[in-house]
JSON list of C-alpha atoms in Angstrom, two decimals:
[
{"chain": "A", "resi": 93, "resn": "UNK", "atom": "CA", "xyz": [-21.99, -22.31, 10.71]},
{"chain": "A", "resi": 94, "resn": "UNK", "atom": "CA", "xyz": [-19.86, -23.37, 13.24]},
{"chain": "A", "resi": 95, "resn": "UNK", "atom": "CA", "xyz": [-16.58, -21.25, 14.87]},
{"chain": "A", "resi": 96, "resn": "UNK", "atom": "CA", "xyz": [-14.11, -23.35, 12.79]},
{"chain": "A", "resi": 97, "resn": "UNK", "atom": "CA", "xyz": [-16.24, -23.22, 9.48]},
{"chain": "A", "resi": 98, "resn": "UNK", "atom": "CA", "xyz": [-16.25, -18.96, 10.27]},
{"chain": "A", "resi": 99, "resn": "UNK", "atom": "CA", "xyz": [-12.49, -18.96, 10.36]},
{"chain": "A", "resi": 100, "resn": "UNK", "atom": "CA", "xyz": [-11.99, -21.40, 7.62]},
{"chain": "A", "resi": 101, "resn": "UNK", "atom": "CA", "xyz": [-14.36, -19.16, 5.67]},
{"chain": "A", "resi": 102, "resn": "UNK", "atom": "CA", "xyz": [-12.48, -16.04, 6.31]},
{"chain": "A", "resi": 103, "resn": "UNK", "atom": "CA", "xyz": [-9.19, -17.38, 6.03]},
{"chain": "A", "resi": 104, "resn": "UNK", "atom": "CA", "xyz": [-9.94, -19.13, 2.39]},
{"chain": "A", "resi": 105, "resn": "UNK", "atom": "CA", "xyz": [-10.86, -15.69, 1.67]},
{"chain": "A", "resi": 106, "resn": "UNK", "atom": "CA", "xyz": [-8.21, -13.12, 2.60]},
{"chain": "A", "resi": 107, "resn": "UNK", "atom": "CA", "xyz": [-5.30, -15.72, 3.83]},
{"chain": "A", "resi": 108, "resn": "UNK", "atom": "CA", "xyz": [-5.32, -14.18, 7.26]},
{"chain": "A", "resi": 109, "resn": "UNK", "atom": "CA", "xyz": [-7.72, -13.21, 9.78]},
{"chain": "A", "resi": 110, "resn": "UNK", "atom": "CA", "xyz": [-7.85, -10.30, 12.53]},
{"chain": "A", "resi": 111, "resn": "UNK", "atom": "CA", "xyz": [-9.49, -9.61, 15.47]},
{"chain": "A", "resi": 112, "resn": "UNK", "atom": "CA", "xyz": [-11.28, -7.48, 14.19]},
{"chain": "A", "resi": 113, "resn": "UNK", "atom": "CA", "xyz": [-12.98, -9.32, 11.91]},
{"chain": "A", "resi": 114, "resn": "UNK", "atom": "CA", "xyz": [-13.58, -12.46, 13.97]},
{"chain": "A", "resi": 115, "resn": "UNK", "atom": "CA", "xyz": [-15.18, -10.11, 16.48]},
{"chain": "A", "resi": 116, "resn": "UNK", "atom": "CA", "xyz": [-17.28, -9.05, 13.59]},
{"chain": "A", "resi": 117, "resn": "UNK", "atom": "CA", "xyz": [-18.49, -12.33, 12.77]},
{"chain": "A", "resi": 118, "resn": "UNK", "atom": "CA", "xyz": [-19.09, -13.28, 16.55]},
{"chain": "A", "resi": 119, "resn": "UNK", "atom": "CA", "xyz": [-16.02, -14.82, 17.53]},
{"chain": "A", "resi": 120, "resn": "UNK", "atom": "CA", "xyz": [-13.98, -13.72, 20.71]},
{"chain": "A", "resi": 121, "resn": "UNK", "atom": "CA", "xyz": [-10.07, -12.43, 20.29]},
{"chain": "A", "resi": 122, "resn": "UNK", "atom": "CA", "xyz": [-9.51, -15.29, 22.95]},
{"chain": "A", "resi": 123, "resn": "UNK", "atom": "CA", "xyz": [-10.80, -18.13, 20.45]},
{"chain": "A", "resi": 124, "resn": "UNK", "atom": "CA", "xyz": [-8.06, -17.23, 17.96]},
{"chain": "A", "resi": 125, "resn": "UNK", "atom": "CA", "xyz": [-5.16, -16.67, 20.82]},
{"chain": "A", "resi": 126, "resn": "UNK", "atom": "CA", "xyz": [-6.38, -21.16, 21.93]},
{"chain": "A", "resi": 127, "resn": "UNK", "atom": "CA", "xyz": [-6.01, -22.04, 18.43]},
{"chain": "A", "resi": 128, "resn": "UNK", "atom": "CA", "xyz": [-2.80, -20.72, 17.71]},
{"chain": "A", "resi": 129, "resn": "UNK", "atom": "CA", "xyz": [-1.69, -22.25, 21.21]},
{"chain": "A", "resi": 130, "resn": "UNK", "atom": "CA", "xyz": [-2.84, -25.21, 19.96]},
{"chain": "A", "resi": 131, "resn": "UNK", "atom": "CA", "xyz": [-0.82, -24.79, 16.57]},
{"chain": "A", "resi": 132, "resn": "UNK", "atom": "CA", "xyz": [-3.94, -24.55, 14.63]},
{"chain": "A", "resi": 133, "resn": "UNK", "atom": "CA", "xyz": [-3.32, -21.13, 13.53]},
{"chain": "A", "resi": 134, "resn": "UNK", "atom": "CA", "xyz": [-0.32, -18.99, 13.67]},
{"chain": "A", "resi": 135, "resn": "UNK", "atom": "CA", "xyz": [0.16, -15.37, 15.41]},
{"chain": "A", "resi": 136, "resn": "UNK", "atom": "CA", "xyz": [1.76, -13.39, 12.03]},
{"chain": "A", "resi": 137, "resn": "UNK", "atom": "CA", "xyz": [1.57, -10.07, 14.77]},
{"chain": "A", "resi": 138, "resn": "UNK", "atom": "CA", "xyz": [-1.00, -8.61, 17.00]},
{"chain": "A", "resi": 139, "resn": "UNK", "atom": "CA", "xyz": [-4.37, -9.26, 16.10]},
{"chain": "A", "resi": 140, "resn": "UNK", "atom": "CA", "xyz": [-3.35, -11.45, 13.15]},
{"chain": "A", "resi": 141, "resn": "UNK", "atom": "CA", "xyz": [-3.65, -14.96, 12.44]},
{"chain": "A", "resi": 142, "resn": "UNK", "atom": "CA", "xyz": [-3.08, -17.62, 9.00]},
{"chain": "A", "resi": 143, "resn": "UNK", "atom": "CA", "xyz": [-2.81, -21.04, 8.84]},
{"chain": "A", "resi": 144, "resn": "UNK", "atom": "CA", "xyz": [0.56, -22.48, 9.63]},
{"chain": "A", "resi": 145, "resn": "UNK", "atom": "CA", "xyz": [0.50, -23.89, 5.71]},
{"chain": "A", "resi": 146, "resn": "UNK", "atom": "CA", "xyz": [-0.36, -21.00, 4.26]},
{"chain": "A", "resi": 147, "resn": "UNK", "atom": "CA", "xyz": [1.75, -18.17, 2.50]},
{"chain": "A", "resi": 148, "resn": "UNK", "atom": "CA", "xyz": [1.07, -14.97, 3.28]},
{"chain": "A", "resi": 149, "resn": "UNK", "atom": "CA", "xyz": [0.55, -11.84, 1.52]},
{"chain": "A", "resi": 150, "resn": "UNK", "atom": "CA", "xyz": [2.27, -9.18, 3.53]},
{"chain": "A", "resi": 151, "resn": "UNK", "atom": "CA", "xyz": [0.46, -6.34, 1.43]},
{"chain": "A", "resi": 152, "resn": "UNK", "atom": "CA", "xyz": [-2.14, -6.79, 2.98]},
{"chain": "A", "resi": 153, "resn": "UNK", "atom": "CA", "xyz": [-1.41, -7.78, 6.78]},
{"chain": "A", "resi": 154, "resn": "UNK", "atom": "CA", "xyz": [0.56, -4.62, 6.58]},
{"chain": "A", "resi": 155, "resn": "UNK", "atom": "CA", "xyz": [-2.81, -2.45, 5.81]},
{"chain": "A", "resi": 156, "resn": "UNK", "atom": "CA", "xyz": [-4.92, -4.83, 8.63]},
{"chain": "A", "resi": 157, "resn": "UNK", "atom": "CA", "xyz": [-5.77, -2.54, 11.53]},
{"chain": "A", "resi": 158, "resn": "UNK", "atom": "CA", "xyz": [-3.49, 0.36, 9.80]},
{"chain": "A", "resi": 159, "resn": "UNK", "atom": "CA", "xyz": [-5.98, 2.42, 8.11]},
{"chain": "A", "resi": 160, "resn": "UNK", "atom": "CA", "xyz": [-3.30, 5.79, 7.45]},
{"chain": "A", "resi": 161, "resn": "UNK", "atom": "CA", "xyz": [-0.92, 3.89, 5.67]},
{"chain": "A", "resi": 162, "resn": "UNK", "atom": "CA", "xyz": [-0.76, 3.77, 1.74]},
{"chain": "A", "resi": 163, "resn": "UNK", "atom": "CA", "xyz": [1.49, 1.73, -0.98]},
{"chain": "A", "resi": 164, "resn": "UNK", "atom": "CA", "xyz": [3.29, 4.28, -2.27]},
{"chain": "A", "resi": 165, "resn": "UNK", "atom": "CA", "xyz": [6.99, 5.37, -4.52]},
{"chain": "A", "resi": 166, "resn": "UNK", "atom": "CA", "xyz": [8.29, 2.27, -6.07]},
{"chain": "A", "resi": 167, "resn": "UNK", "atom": "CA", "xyz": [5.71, -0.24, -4.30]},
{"chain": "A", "resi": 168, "resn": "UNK", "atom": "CA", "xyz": [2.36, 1.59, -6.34]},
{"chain": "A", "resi": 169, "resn": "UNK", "atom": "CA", "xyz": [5.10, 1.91, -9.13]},
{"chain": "A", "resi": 170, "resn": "UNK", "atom": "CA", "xyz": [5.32, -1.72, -9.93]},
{"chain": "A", "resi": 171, "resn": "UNK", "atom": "CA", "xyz": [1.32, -2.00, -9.26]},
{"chain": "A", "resi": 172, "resn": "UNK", "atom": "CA", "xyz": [0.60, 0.45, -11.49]},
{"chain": "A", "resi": 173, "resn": "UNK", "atom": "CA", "xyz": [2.91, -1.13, -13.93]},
{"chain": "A", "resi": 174, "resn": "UNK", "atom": "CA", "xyz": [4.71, 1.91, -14.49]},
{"chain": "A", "resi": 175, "resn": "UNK", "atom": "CA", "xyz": [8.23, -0.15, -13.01]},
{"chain": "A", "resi": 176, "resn": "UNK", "atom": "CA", "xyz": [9.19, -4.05, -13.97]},
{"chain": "A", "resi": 177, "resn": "UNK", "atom": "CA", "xyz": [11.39, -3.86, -10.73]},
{"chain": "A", "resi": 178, "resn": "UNK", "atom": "CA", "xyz": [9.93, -6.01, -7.72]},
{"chain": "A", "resi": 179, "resn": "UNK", "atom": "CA", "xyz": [9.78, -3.50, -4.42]},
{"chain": "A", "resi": 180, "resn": "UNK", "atom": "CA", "xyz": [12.69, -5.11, -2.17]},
{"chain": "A", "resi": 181, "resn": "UNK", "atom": "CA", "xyz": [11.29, -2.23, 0.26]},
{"chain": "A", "resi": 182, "resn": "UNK", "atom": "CA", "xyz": [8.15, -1.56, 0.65]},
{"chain": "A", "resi": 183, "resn": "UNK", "atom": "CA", "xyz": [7.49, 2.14, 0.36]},
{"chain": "A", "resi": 184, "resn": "UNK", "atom": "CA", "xyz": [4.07, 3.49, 2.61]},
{"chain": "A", "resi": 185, "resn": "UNK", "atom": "CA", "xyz": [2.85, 7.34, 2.69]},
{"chain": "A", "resi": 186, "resn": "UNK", "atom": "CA", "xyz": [1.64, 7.97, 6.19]},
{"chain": "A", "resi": 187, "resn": "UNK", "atom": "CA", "xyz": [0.50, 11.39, 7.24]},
{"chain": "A", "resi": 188, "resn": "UNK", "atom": "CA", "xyz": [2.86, 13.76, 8.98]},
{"chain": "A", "resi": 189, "resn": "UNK", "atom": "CA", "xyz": [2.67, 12.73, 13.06]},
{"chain": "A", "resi": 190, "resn": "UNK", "atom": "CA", "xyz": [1.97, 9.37, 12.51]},
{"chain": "A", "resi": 191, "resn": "UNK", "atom": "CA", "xyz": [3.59, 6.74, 15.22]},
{"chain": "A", "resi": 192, "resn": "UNK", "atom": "CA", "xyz": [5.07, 4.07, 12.80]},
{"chain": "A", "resi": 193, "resn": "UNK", "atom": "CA", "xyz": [6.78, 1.69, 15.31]},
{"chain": "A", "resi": 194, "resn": "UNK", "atom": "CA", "xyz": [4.68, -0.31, 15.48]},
{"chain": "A", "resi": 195, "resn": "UNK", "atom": "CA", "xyz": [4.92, -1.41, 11.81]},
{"chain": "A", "resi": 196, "resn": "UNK", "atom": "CA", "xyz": [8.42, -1.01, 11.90]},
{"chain": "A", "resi": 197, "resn": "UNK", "atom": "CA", "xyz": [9.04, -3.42, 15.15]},
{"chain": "A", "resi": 198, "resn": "UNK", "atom": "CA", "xyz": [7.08, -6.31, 13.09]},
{"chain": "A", "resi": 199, "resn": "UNK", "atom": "CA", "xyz": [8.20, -5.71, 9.27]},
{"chain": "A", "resi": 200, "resn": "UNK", "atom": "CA", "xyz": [12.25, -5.57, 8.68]},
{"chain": "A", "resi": 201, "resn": "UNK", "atom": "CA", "xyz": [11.44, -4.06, 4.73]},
{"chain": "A", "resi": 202, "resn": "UNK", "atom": "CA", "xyz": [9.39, -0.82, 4.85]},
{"chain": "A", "resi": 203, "resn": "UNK", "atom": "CA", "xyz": [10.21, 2.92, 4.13]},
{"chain": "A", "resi": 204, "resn": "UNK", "atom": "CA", "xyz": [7.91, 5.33, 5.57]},
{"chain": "A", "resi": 205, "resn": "UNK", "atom": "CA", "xyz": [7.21, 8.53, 3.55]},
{"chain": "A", "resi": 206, "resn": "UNK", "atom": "CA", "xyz": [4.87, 11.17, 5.63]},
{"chain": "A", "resi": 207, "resn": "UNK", "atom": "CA", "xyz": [2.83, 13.64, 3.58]},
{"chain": "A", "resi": 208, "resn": "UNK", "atom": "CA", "xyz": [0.67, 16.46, 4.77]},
{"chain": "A", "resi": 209, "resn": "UNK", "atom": "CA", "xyz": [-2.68, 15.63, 5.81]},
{"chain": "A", "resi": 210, "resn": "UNK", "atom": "CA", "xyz": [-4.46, 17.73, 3.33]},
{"chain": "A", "resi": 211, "resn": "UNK", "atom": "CA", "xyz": [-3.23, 15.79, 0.32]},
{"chain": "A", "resi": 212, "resn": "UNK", "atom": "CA", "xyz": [-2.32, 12.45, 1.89]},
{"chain": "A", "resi": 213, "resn": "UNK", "atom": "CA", "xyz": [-5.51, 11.04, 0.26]},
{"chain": "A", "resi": 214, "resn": "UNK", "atom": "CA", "xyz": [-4.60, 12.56, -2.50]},
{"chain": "A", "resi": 215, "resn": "UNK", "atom": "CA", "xyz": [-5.00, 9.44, -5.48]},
{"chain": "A", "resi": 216, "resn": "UNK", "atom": "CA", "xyz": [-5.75, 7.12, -3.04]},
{"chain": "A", "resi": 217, "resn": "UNK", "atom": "CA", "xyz": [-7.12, 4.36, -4.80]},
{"chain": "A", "resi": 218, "resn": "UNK", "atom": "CA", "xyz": [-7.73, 0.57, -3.68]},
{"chain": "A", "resi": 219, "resn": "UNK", "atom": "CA", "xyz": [-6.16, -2.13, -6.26]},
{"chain": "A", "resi": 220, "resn": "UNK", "atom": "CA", "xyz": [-5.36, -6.02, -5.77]},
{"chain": "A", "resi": 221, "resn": "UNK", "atom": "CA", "xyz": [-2.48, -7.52, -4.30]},
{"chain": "A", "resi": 222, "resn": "UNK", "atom": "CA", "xyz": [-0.67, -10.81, -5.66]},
{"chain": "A", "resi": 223, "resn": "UNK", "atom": "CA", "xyz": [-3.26, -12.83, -3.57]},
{"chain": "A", "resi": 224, "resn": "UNK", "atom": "CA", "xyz": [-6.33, -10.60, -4.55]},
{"chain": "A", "resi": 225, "resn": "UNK", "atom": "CA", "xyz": [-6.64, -9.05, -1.34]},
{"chain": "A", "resi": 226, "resn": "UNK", "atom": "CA", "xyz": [-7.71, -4.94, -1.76]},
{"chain": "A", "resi": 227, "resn": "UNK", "atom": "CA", "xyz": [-4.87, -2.72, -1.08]},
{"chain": "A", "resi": 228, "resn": "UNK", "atom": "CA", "xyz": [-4.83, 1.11, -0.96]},
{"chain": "A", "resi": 229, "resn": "UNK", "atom": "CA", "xyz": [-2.21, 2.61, -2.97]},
{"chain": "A", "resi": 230, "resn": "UNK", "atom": "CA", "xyz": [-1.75, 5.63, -5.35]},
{"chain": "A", "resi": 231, "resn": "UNK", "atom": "CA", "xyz": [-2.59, 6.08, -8.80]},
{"chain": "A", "resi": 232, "resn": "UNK", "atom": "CA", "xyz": [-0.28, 6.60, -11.39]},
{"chain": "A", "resi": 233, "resn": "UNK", "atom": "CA", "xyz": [-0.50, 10.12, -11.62]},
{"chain": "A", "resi": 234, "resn": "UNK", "atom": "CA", "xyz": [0.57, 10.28, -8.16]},
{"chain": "A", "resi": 235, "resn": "UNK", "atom": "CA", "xyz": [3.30, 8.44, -7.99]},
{"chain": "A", "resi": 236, "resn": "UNK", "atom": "CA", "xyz": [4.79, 10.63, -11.19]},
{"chain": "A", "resi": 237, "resn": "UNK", "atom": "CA", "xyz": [4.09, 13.78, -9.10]},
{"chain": "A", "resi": 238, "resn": "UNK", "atom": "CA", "xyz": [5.78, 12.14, -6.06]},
{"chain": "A", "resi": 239, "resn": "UNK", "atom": "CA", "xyz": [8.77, 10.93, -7.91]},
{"chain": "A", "resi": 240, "resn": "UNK", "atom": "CA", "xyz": [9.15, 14.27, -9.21]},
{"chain": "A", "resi": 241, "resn": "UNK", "atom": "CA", "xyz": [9.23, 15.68, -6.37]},
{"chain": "A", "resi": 242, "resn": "UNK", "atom": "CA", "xyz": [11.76, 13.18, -4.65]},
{"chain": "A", "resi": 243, "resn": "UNK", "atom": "CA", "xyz": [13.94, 12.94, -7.60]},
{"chain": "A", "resi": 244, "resn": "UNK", "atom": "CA", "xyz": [17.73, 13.21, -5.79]},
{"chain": "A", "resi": 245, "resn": "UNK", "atom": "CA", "xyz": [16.34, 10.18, -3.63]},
{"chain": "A", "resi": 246, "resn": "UNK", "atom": "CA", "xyz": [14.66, 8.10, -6.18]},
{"chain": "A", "resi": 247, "resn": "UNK", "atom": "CA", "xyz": [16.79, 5.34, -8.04]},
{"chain": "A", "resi": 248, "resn": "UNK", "atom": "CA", "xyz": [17.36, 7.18, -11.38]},
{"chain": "A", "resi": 249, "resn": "UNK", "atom": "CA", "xyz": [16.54, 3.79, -13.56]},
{"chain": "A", "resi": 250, "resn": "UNK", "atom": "CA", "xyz": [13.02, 3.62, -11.92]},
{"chain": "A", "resi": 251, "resn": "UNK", "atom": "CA", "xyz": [12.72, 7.26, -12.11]},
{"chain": "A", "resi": 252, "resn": "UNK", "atom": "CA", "xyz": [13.36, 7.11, -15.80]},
{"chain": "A", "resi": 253, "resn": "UNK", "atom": "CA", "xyz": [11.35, 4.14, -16.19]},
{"chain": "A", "resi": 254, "resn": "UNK", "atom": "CA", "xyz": [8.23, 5.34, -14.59]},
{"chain": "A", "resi": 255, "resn": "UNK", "atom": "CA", "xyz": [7.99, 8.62, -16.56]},
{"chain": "A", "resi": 256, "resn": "UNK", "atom": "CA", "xyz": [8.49, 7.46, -19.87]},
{"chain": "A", "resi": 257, "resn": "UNK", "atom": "CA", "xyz": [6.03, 4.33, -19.21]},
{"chain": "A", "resi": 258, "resn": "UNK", "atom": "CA", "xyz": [3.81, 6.80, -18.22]},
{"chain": "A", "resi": 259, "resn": "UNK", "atom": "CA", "xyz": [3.65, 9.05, -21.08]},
{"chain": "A", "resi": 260, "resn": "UNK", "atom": "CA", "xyz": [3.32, 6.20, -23.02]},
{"chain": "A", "resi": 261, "resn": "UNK", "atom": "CA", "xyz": [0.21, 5.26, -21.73]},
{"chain": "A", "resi": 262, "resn": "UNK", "atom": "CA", "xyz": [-3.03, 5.27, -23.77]},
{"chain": "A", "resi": 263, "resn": "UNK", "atom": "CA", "xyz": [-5.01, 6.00, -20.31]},
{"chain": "A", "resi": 264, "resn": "UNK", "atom": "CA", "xyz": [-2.83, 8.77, -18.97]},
{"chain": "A", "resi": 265, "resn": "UNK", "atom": "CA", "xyz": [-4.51, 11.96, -17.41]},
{"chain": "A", "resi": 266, "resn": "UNK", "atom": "CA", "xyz": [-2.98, 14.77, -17.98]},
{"chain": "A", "resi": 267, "resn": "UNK", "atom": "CA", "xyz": [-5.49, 16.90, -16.40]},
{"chain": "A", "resi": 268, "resn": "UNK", "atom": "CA", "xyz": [-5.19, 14.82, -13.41]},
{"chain": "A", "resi": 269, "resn": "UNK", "atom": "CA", "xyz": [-1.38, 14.91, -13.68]},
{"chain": "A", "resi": 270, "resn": "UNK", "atom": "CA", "xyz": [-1.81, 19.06, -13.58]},
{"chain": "A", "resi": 271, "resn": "UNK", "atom": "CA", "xyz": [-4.07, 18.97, -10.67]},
{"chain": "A", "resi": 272, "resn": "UNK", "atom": "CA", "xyz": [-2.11, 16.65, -8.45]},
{"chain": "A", "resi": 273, "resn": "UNK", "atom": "CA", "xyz": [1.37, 18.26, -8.97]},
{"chain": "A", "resi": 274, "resn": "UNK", "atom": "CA", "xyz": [-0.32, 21.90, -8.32]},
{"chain": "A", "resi": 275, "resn": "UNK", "atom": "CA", "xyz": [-1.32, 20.82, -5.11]},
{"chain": "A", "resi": 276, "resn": "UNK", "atom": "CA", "xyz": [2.08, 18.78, -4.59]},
{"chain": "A", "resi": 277, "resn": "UNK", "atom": "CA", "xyz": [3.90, 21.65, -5.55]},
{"chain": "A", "resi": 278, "resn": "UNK", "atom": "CA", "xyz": [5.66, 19.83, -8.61]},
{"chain": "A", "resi": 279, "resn": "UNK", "atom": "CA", "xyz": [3.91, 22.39, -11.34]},
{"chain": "A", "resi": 280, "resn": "UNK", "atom": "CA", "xyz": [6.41, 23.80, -13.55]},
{"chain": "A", "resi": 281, "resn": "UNK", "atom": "CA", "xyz": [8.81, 20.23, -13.11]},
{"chain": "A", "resi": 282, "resn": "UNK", "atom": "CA", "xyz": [5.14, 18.65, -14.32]},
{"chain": "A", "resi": 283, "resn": "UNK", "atom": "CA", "xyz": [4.75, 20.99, -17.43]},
{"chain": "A", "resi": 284, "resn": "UNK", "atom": "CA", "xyz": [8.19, 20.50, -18.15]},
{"chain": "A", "resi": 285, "resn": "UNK", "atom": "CA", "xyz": [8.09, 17.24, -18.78]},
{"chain": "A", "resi": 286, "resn": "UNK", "atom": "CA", "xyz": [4.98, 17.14, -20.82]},
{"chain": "A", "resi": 287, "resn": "UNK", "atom": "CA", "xyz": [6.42, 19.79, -22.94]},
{"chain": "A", "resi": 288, "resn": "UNK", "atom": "CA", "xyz": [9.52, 18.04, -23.30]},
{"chain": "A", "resi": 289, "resn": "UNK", "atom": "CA", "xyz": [7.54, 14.27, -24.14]}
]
């Protein structure tokens, strides 16, 4: 295969490409920098190139090279299906101490949430993004225990959303549910609302 047929490869694949993974595949970070001189590709930010036709998926181009940073709140809401309301900001759990500016000087649209390290991978699970691209976000029972949790800051229609579309779930886990908000320190808010649904 031939440099070109690599990048077409990769990029008919994920939509973008990274340093990183041309390097992988033999391909020097200068090769990429010529072609989008040469309008062949286009810089989206450091280390990441698309096709100038192509639409990207900012899910995940976000997560490229940013391997602390989970979809979280109302963004692994509406991928769990547990909200029907797009994200218009993108909400990301990052553990305590983490430097975000660099996300934040290249996407206009993101909230940052930081959680403590011990339980930041807490329901970390991967799942698809509109283009098919793997994503890490949390599971459902963790985004109930963190909405809990940050209930005066949540919007009160997703809030109210998310917990009774969870509870009506045939797959919910309870157990799961009990475990997560122990260690998130939503317990007795937890048991409430089971008790009360």
């Amino acid at each position: 295969m031939t440099v070109n047929e690599i990048i077409d490869s990769i990029l008919d694949r994920a939509g973008f490409i990274t340093t990183k993974v041309a390097r992988e595949n033999g391909i020097e970070r200068h090769i990429l920098s010529n072609m989008s001189k040469q309008g062949i590709l286009v810089r989206i930010k450091n280390g990441v190139y698309k096709r100038p036709s192509d639409i990207v998926d900012e899910y995940p181009v976000i997560q490229s090279n940013n391997d602390k940073v989970i979809f979280s709140y109302g963004t692994a809401l509406y991928f769990n299906d547990l909200s029907d309301r797009t994200p218009s900001v993108i909400h990301l759990s990052v553990p305590q101490g983490y430097n975000t500016s660099h996300l934040k000087n290249k996407f206009c649209n993101l909230k940052f949430h930081y959680v403590k390290k011990n339980v930041f991978d807490l329901g970390k699970i991967l799942m698809n993004s509109p283009t098919g691209q793997q994503i890490w976000i949390y599971d459902k029972e963790r985004c109930i225990c963190d909405i809990v949790k940050s209930k005066n800051v949540v919007d009160m229609q997703i809030f109210s959303q998310a917990i009774k579309s969870y509870f009506k779930l045939k797959n919910k886990n309870i157990r799961k549910l009990l475990k997560y908000s122990k260690l998130l320190g939503v317990e007795k808010e937890i048991r409430n609302y089971i008790e009360v649904i």
